[in-house]
Amino acid sequence: IMKYDNENIFAKILKDKIPCDKVFEDEHVLSFKDINPQAKLHILIIPKKKFIDIADFLENADEEYQSSFWSSVNKIIIKLELRDKGFQIKAHKGKDGGQEVFHFHLHLLSNS
Ligand code: 5GP
């Protein structure tokens, strides 16, 4: 079973050891631009707590934290005016799912 690596790149971003192009931050999440965008808008949304991937998050984050996380996601969607224009949300899980950074994150993409 995989352990959370405290030295992963998003852990370093959370600790301000590596800079990021911040889009949104609150108590529970940090959101910043993907360094290698795959759409006109491509941002990442990460919980501030340590979860390896979406399965770890769904299994181990308590309900209050999960609900706060999704509420922050909604704030970002509204702030970026994507609510009515449209967007994609993706989560890569595991090596076979194309995951490269093992701190849970959502990709939010839009061509609007
Ligand atoms: P995944 O793990 O879901 O496959 O993708 C990780 C994503 O993080 C990739 O889209 C990649 O471009 C992005 N990424 C990797 N390193 C950095 C970084 O240092 N800064 C930022 N802003 N994005 C990164």
mmCIF file of C-alpha atoms and ligand atoms in Angstrom:
data_model
loop_
_atom_site.group_PDB
_atom_site.id
_atom_site.type_symbol
_atom_site.label_atom_id
_atom_site.label_comp_id
_atom_site.label_asym_id
_atom_site.label_seq_id
_atom_site.Cartn_x
_atom_site.Cartn_y
_atom_site.Cartn_z
ATOM 1 C CA ILE A 1 0.000 0.000 0.000
ATOM 2 C CA MET A 2 1.268 3.429 -0.991
ATOM 3 C CA LYS A 3 2.198 6.065 1.580
ATOM 4 C CA TYR A 4 1.772 9.813 1.147
ATOM 5 C CA ASP A 5 5.083 11.357 0.092
ATOM 6 C CA ASN A 6 5.611 14.652 1.933
ATOM 7 C CA GLU A 7 8.099 15.722 -0.722
ATOM 8 C CA ASN A 8 5.702 15.540 -3.677
ATOM 9 C CA ILE A 9 5.523 18.680 -5.784
ATOM 10 C CA PHE A 10 2.072 19.778 -4.595
ATOM 11 C CA ALA A 11 3.101 19.305 -0.951
ATOM 12 C CA LYS A 12 5.953 21.699 -1.699
ATOM 13 C CA ILE A 13 3.582 24.177 -3.338
ATOM 14 C CA LEU A 14 1.330 24.003 -0.249
ATOM 15 C CA LYS A 15 4.346 24.721 1.967
ATOM 16 C CA ASP A 16 5.362 27.656 -0.284
ATOM 17 C CA LYS A 17 8.627 25.923 -1.134
ATOM 18 C CA ILE A 18 7.769 26.075 -4.837
ATOM 19 C CA PRO A 19 5.850 28.986 -6.393
ATOM 20 C CA CYS A 20 2.558 28.614 -8.217
ATOM 21 C CA ASP A 21 0.244 30.837 -10.208
ATOM 22 C CA LYS A 22 -2.551 30.969 -7.650
ATOM 23 C CA VAL A 23 -6.180 31.278 -8.765
ATOM 24 C CA PHE A 24 -8.044 30.675 -5.519
ATOM 25 C CA GLU A 25 -7.353 29.776 -1.917
ATOM 26 C CA ASP A 26 -9.456 29.236 1.160
ATOM 27 C CA GLU A 27 -9.225 27.215 4.370
ATOM 28 C CA HIS A 28 -9.610 23.879 2.600
ATOM 29 C CA VAL A 29 -8.246 24.143 -0.936
ATOM 30 C CA LEU A 30 -5.608 25.742 -3.083
ATOM 31 C CA SER A 31 -6.078 26.223 -6.802
ATOM 32 C CA PHE A 32 -3.415 27.215 -9.315
ATOM 33 C CA LYS A 33 -2.658 27.100 -13.034
ATOM 34 C CA ASP A 34 -1.296 23.873 -14.474
ATOM 35 C CA ILE A 35 2.293 24.379 -15.623
ATOM 36 C CA ASN A 36 1.547 22.505 -18.864
ATOM 37 C CA PRO A 37 -1.981 23.576 -19.848
ATOM 38 C CA GLN A 38 -4.083 21.234 -21.993
ATOM 39 C CA ALA A 39 -6.833 23.808 -22.657
ATOM 40 C CA LYS A 40 -7.256 27.590 -22.751
ATOM 41 C CA LEU A 41 -7.922 27.378 -19.036
ATOM 42 C CA HIS A 42 -6.344 24.532 -17.096
ATOM 43 C CA ILE A 43 -6.140 24.761 -13.349
ATOM 44 C CA LEU A 44 -5.568 22.279 -10.574
ATOM 45 C CA ILE A 45 -7.571 22.164 -7.359
ATOM 46 C CA ILE A 46 -5.988 20.476 -4.367
ATOM 47 C CA PRO A 47 -7.183 19.908 -0.817
ATOM 48 C CA LYS A 48 -4.834 21.300 1.832
ATOM 49 C CA LYS A 49 -4.985 18.002 3.680
ATOM 50 C CA LYS A 50 -2.863 15.071 2.559
ATOM 51 C CA PHE A 51 -4.578 12.530 0.334
ATOM 52 C CA ILE A 52 -2.730 10.477 -2.241
ATOM 53 C CA ASP A 53 -5.497 10.282 -4.829
ATOM 54 C CA ILE A 54 -9.253 10.458 -5.300
ATOM 55 C CA ALA A 55 -9.812 6.991 -3.841
ATOM 56 C CA ASP A 56 -7.867 7.911 -0.698
ATOM 57 C CA PHE A 57 -9.883 11.136 -0.459
ATOM 58 C CA LEU A 58 -13.268 9.432 -0.906
ATOM 59 C CA GLU A 59 -12.403 6.694 1.564
ATOM 60 C CA ASN A 60 -10.597 8.669 4.227
ATOM 61 C CA ALA A 61 -11.660 12.312 4.221
ATOM 62 C CA ASP A 62 -14.523 12.855 6.636
ATOM 63 C CA GLU A 63 -17.867 13.974 5.262
ATOM 64 C CA GLU A 64 -17.497 17.540 6.480
ATOM 65 C CA TYR A 65 -14.149 17.894 4.748
ATOM 66 C CA GLN A 66 -15.454 16.342 1.536
ATOM 67 C CA SER A 67 -18.417 18.643 1.513
ATOM 68 C CA SER A 68 -16.216 21.712 2.168
ATOM 69 C CA PHE A 69 -13.934 20.619 -0.650
ATOM 70 C CA TRP A 70 -16.784 20.415 -3.174
ATOM 71 C CA SER A 71 -18.183 23.702 -1.965
ATOM 72 C CA SER A 72 -14.791 25.321 -2.664
ATOM 73 C CA VAL A 73 -14.757 23.702 -6.115
ATOM 74 C CA ASN A 74 -18.124 25.325 -6.750
ATOM 75 C CA LYS A 75 -16.793 28.730 -5.642
ATOM 76 C CA ILE A 76 -13.962 28.407 -8.164
ATOM 77 C CA ILE A 77 -16.369 27.465 -10.960
ATOM 78 C CA ILE A 78 -18.457 30.535 -10.182
ATOM 79 C CA LYS A 79 -15.466 32.851 -9.708
ATOM 80 C CA LEU A 80 -14.021 31.866 -13.092
ATOM 81 C CA GLU A 81 -17.462 32.336 -14.704
ATOM 82 C CA LEU A 82 -17.541 28.752 -15.910
ATOM 83 C CA ARG A 83 -20.911 27.935 -14.350
ATOM 84 C CA ASP A 84 -22.853 28.671 -17.528
ATOM 85 C CA LYS A 85 -20.082 28.391 -20.122
ATOM 86 C CA GLY A 86 -18.951 24.844 -19.444
ATOM 87 C CA PHE A 87 -15.899 22.956 -18.280
ATOM 88 C CA GLN A 88 -14.364 19.544 -17.662
ATOM 89 C CA ILE A 89 -13.258 18.119 -14.348
ATOM 90 C CA LYS A 90 -10.854 15.170 -14.284
ATOM 91 C CA ALA A 91 -9.028 13.196 -11.656
ATOM 92 C CA HIS A 92 -6.225 10.811 -12.559
ATOM 93 C CA LYS A 93 -5.912 7.897 -10.152
ATOM 94 C CA GLY A 94 -2.806 5.749 -9.997
ATOM 95 C CA LYS A 95 -0.062 5.114 -12.527
ATOM 96 C CA ASP A 96 -2.473 3.297 -14.864
ATOM 97 C CA GLY A 97 -4.786 6.316 -14.642
ATOM 98 C CA GLY A 98 -2.017 8.628 -15.736
ATOM 99 C CA GLN A 99 -1.424 10.140 -12.295
ATOM 100 C CA GLU A 100 1.997 11.736 -11.912
ATOM 101 C CA VAL A 101 1.673 13.758 -8.730
ATOM 102 C CA PHE A 102 0.506 11.779 -5.731
ATOM 103 C CA HIS A 103 -1.367 14.490 -3.871
ATOM 104 C CA PHE A 104 -5.054 14.330 -4.798
ATOM 105 C CA HIS A 105 -6.022 17.004 -7.319
ATOM 106 C CA LEU A 106 -8.764 17.831 -9.757
ATOM 107 C CA HIS A 107 -8.027 19.189 -13.204
ATOM 108 C CA LEU A 108 -10.494 21.925 -14.208
ATOM 109 C CA LEU A 109 -10.368 22.682 -17.920
ATOM 110 C CA SER A 110 -12.284 24.989 -20.193
ATOM 111 C CA ASN A 111 -11.936 26.442 -23.658
ATOM 112 C CA SER A 112 -14.266 29.358 -22.981
HETATM 113 P P1 5GP B 1 -1.639 14.137 -12.936
HETATM 114 O O1 5GP B 1 -0.880 13.709 -11.716
HETATM 115 O O2 5GP B 1 -3.102 14.322 -12.670
HETATM 116 O O3 5GP B 1 -1.429 13.254 -14.119
HETATM 117 O O4 5GP B 1 -1.098 15.522 -13.420
HETATM 118 C C1 5GP B 1 -0.287 16.369 -12.693
HETATM 119 C C2 5GP B 1 -0.390 17.729 -13.335
HETATM 120 O O5 5GP B 1 0.418 18.630 -12.592
HETATM 121 C C3 5GP B 1 0.089 17.797 -14.780
HETATM 122 O O6 5GP B 1 -0.959 18.324 -15.574
HETATM 123 C C4 5GP B 1 1.299 18.735 -14.736
HETATM 124 O O7 5GP B 1 1.382 19.581 -15.850
HETATM 125 C C5 5GP B 1 1.071 19.512 -13.470
HETATM 126 N N1 5GP B 1 2.293 19.913 -12.791
HETATM 127 C C6 5GP B 1 3.384 19.130 -12.535
HETATM 128 N N2 5GP B 1 4.309 19.816 -11.855
HETATM 129 C C7 5GP B 1 3.798 21.058 -11.666
HETATM 130 C C8 5GP B 1 4.312 22.237 -11.017
HETATM 131 O O8 5GP B 1 5.407 22.272 -10.470
HETATM 132 N N3 5GP B 1 3.502 23.335 -11.027
HETATM 133 C C9 5GP B 1 2.277 23.336 -11.605
HETATM 134 N N4 5GP B 1 1.566 24.469 -11.563
HETATM 135 N N5 5GP B 1 1.772 22.238 -12.227
HETATM 136 C C10 5GP B 1 2.535 21.128 -12.249
#
